[in-house]
Amino acid sequence: EAQVTQNPRYLITVTGKKLTVTCSQNMNHEYMSWYRQDPGLGLRQIYYSMNVEVTDKGDVPEGYKVSRKEKRNFPLILESPSPNQTSLYFCASSFTGTEQYFGPGTRLTVT
Amino acid sequence: GQQLNQSPQSMFIQEGEDVSMNCTSSSIFNTWLWYKQDPGEGPVLLIALYKAGELTSNGRLTAQFGITRKDSFLNISASIPSDVGIYFCAGQLVMRNTDKLIFGTGTRLQVFP
């Protein structure tokens, strides 16, 4: 089954404790992206990757890092999480960046 | 970052009614997409539009790419309870090389039996 998977689905952590949210797709897509979704603000792009080893900032990249060492994986790293990064996070993938397919989401709470 | 103006913000309708929602922008887009998000899930692509004036259907859903390229519309006919969710529009900017999608803030749809 073609899909985008994220892990974990739910995470509660404390301020400053480094964490990684994994994202994997099995559709051989070149384009991958991370979004955060907050009430009233819709989906905002954090980082995206056009291909392996090619990443760029989205609209809200502060406090986040990404890497794209393999085509199928695009982890999101929070080096020192803060409460304002409490949000619902989505990974998405696409052949071209247009018709993006989303993962199920990761709900992160930082206390 | 730029966002699209999506309206209405929420709708409460009775089963069987038709639904209309739209997205507008001050920018010109070369692609419009419509997504639906069920509670606790990620957005799912419903319809993609690639040409100004294009009208595309997916079952009871019909979407149009506005002639000005600054707006798009989604209609749902004969709504049913499983239509409940949040509907997002997304546009892809013309002059950008980054294939970036700009999302609307969503229309929350509630359907009552």
Coordinates of C-alpha atoms in Angstrom, one line a residue:
Chain A
E1 CA 0.0 0.0 0.0
A2 CA 1.3 3.4 -1.0
Q3 CA 1.7 5.5 2.1
V4 CA 3.5 8.1 4.2
T5 CA 4.3 6.9 7.8
Q6 CA 5.3 9.0 10.8
N7 CA 6.5 8.0 14.2
P8 CA 5.7 8.5 16.9
R9 CA 2.0 9.5 16.5
Y10 CA 1.9 11.1 19.9
L11 CA 4.8 12.5 22.0
I12 CA 4.9 14.4 25.3
T13 CA 8.3 15.8 26.2
V14 CA 10.0 18.4 28.3
T15 CA 11.7 21.6 27.2
G16 CA 15.2 21.2 25.9
K17 CA 15.1 17.4 25.4
K18 CA 16.2 16.6 21.8
L19 CA 13.7 14.6 19.8
T20 CA 13.3 13.2 16.3
V21 CA 10.1 12.5 14.4
T22 CA 10.6 10.1 11.6
C23 CA 8.9 10.2 8.2
S24 CA 9.1 7.5 5.6
Q25 CA 7.4 7.1 2.2
N26 CA 7.2 4.0 -0.1
M27 CA 6.2 5.8 -3.3
N28 CA 9.7 6.7 -4.6
H29 CA 8.8 10.4 -4.3
E30 CA 11.5 12.9 -4.7
Y31 CA 9.8 15.8 -2.9
M32 CA 9.2 15.6 0.9
S33 CA 8.0 18.3 3.3
W34 CA 7.2 18.9 6.9
Y35 CA 4.3 21.1 8.1
R36 CA 2.9 22.1 11.4
Q37 CA -0.8 22.7 12.0
D38 CA -2.1 25.1 14.6
P39 CA -5.6 26.2 15.3
G40 CA -6.6 29.1 13.1
L41 CA -3.3 29.1 11.2
G42 CA -3.8 26.2 8.9
L43 CA -0.8 24.3 7.6
R44 CA 2.6 26.0 7.6
Q45 CA 5.6 24.6 5.9
I46 CA 8.7 24.0 8.1
Y47 CA 11.2 22.5 5.7
Y48 CA 11.1 20.7 2.4
S49 CA 13.4 18.6 0.3
M50 CA 13.5 18.4 -3.5
N51 CA 15.7 15.3 -3.5
V52 CA 18.4 13.4 -1.5
E53 CA 20.8 15.9 0.2
V54 CA 18.7 18.9 -1.0
T55 CA 16.8 20.7 1.7
D56 CA 15.5 24.2 2.1
K57 CA 13.6 26.3 4.6
G58 CA 9.9 26.8 4.5
D59 CA 7.9 29.5 6.3
V60 CA 8.6 28.5 9.9
P61 CA 12.0 26.8 10.1
E62 CA 13.2 28.3 13.4
G63 CA 14.0 25.6 16.0
Y64 CA 13.9 22.7 13.5
K65 CA 16.4 20.7 11.5
V66 CA 16.0 18.1 8.8
S67 CA 18.1 15.7 6.8
R68 CA 17.6 13.8 3.6
K69 CA 20.2 11.0 3.4
E70 CA 17.9 8.6 1.7
K71 CA 15.1 9.1 -0.8
R72 CA 12.4 7.5 1.4
N73 CA 13.2 9.1 4.8
F74 CA 12.9 12.7 5.9
P75 CA 13.3 13.0 9.7
L76 CA 12.4 16.2 11.6
I77 CA 14.7 17.1 14.5
L78 CA 14.0 19.4 17.4
E79 CA 17.4 20.0 19.0
S80 CA 16.0 21.9 22.0
P81 CA 12.1 21.8 22.0
S82 CA 10.2 24.7 23.5
P83 CA 6.5 24.9 24.5
N84 CA 5.7 27.0 21.4
Q85 CA 6.6 24.0 19.3
T86 CA 3.6 22.1 20.7
S87 CA 1.7 21.4 17.6
L88 CA 0.4 18.8 15.2
Y89 CA 3.1 17.9 12.6
F90 CA 2.6 16.4 9.2
C91 CA 5.0 14.9 6.8
A92 CA 4.1 14.9 3.1
S93 CA 5.6 13.6 -0.1
S94 CA 5.1 14.0 -3.8
F95 CA 6.8 13.4 -7.2
T96 CA 6.9 17.1 -8.0
G97 CA 5.8 19.0 -5.0
T98 CA 2.3 19.6 -6.3
E99 CA 0.0 16.7 -5.4
Q100 CA 1.3 16.1 -2.0
Y101 CA 0.3 13.0 0.1
F102 CA 0.3 13.4 3.8
G103 CA 1.2 11.1 6.7
P104 CA -1.2 10.6 9.6
G105 CA 0.4 13.3 11.8
T106 CA 2.4 13.5 15.0
R107 CA 0.9 15.3 18.0
L108 CA 3.7 16.8 20.0
T109 CA 3.3 18.4 23.4
V110 CA 6.3 20.2 25.0
T111 CA 5.9 21.1 28.7
Chain B
G1 CA 4.2 33.3 5.2
Q2 CA 1.4 33.8 2.7
Q3 CA -2.0 32.2 3.3
L4 CA -5.1 31.9 1.3
N5 CA -8.4 33.4 2.4
Q6 CA -10.8 30.5 2.7
S7 CA -14.5 30.9 3.4
P8 CA -16.7 30.1 5.2
Q9 CA -14.7 29.2 8.3
S10 CA -17.3 26.7 9.3
M11 CA -20.6 25.3 8.0
F12 CA -23.4 23.5 9.8
I13 CA -25.8 21.9 7.3
Q14 CA -28.4 19.2 7.1
E15 CA -27.8 15.9 5.4
G16 CA -28.8 16.1 1.7
E17 CA -28.0 19.8 1.3
D18 CA -25.4 21.1 -1.1
V19 CA -22.3 22.9 0.1
S20 CA -20.1 25.6 -1.4
M21 CA -16.8 26.9 -0.2
N22 CA -14.1 29.0 -1.8
C23 CA -10.6 30.3 -1.6
T24 CA -9.3 33.6 -2.8
S25 CA -5.8 35.2 -3.0
S26 CA -4.1 38.4 -4.2
S27 CA -1.6 36.2 -6.0
I28 CA -1.9 34.2 -9.2
F29 CA -1.6 30.5 -8.9
N30 CA -0.9 27.9 -11.6
T31 CA -2.3 25.0 -9.6
W32 CA -5.2 24.6 -7.1
L33 CA -5.8 21.6 -4.9
W34 CA -8.5 20.7 -2.5
Y35 CA -7.9 18.4 0.5
K36 CA -10.1 16.9 3.2
Q37 CA -8.9 16.2 6.7
D38 CA -10.8 13.8 9.0
P39 CA -10.4 14.1 12.7
G40 CA -7.1 12.6 13.8
E41 CA -5.9 12.0 10.3
G42 CA -3.7 13.7 7.7
P43 CA -5.2 15.7 4.8
V44 CA -6.3 13.6 1.8
L45 CA -6.1 15.0 -1.7
L46 CA -9.6 15.3 -3.3
I47 CA -9.1 17.2 -6.5
A48 CA -6.3 18.9 -8.4
L49 CA -6.8 21.7 -10.9
Y50 CA -4.2 22.8 -13.5
K51 CA -5.9 25.2 -15.9
A52 CA -7.8 28.4 -15.4
G53 CA -11.5 27.7 -15.9
E54 CA -11.1 24.0 -15.4
L55 CA -14.0 22.3 -13.8
T56 CA -13.3 18.8 -12.3
S57 CA -15.5 16.4 -10.5
N58 CA -14.8 13.5 -8.1
G59 CA -18.0 11.8 -7.2
R60 CA -20.3 14.3 -5.5
L61 CA -17.4 16.9 -5.3
T62 CA -16.9 19.5 -8.0
A63 CA -14.1 22.0 -8.0
Q64 CA -13.3 24.9 -10.3
F65 CA -10.1 26.8 -11.1
G66 CA -11.1 30.5 -11.3
I67 CA -10.6 32.4 -14.5
T68 CA -8.6 35.1 -12.8
R69 CA -6.3 32.3 -11.4
K70 CA -6.7 34.0 -8.0
D71 CA -9.5 31.8 -6.7
S72 CA -11.0 28.3 -6.6
F73 CA -14.3 26.8 -5.6
L74 CA -15.4 23.5 -4.1
N75 CA -19.0 22.2 -4.2
I76 CA -20.3 19.1 -2.5
S77 CA -23.7 17.9 -3.6
A78 CA -26.2 16.0 -1.5
S79 CA -24.1 16.0 1.6
I80 CA -23.9 12.8 3.8
P81 CA -22.6 12.4 7.4
S82 CA -19.2 11.1 6.2
D83 CA -18.5 14.5 4.5
V84 CA -17.8 15.9 8.0
G85 CA -14.3 17.2 8.3
I86 CA -12.1 20.2 7.5
Y87 CA -11.6 21.1 3.8
F88 CA -8.4 22.9 2.8
C89 CA -7.6 24.6 -0.4
A90 CA -4.0 24.9 -1.5
G91 CA -2.4 26.9 -4.3
Q92 CA 0.9 26.7 -6.0
L93 CA 2.5 30.0 -6.9
V94 CA 3.4 30.8 -10.5
M95 CA 6.8 32.4 -10.2
R96 CA 8.3 30.2 -7.6
N97 CA 10.7 27.4 -8.4
T98 CA 10.3 25.7 -5.1
D99 CA 7.0 23.9 -5.9
K100 CA 5.6 25.3 -2.6
L101 CA 2.0 25.0 -1.7
I102 CA 0.2 27.7 0.1
F103 CA -2.7 26.4 2.2
G104 CA -6.0 28.0 3.2
T105 CA -7.1 28.1 6.9
G106 CA -9.8 25.5 6.3
T107 CA -13.6 25.2 6.2
R108 CA -15.0 23.0 9.0
L109 CA -18.0 21.1 7.8
Q110 CA -20.6 19.6 10.1
V111 CA -23.5 17.5 8.7
F112 CA -26.5 16.8 10.8
P113 CA -28.8 13.9 10.0

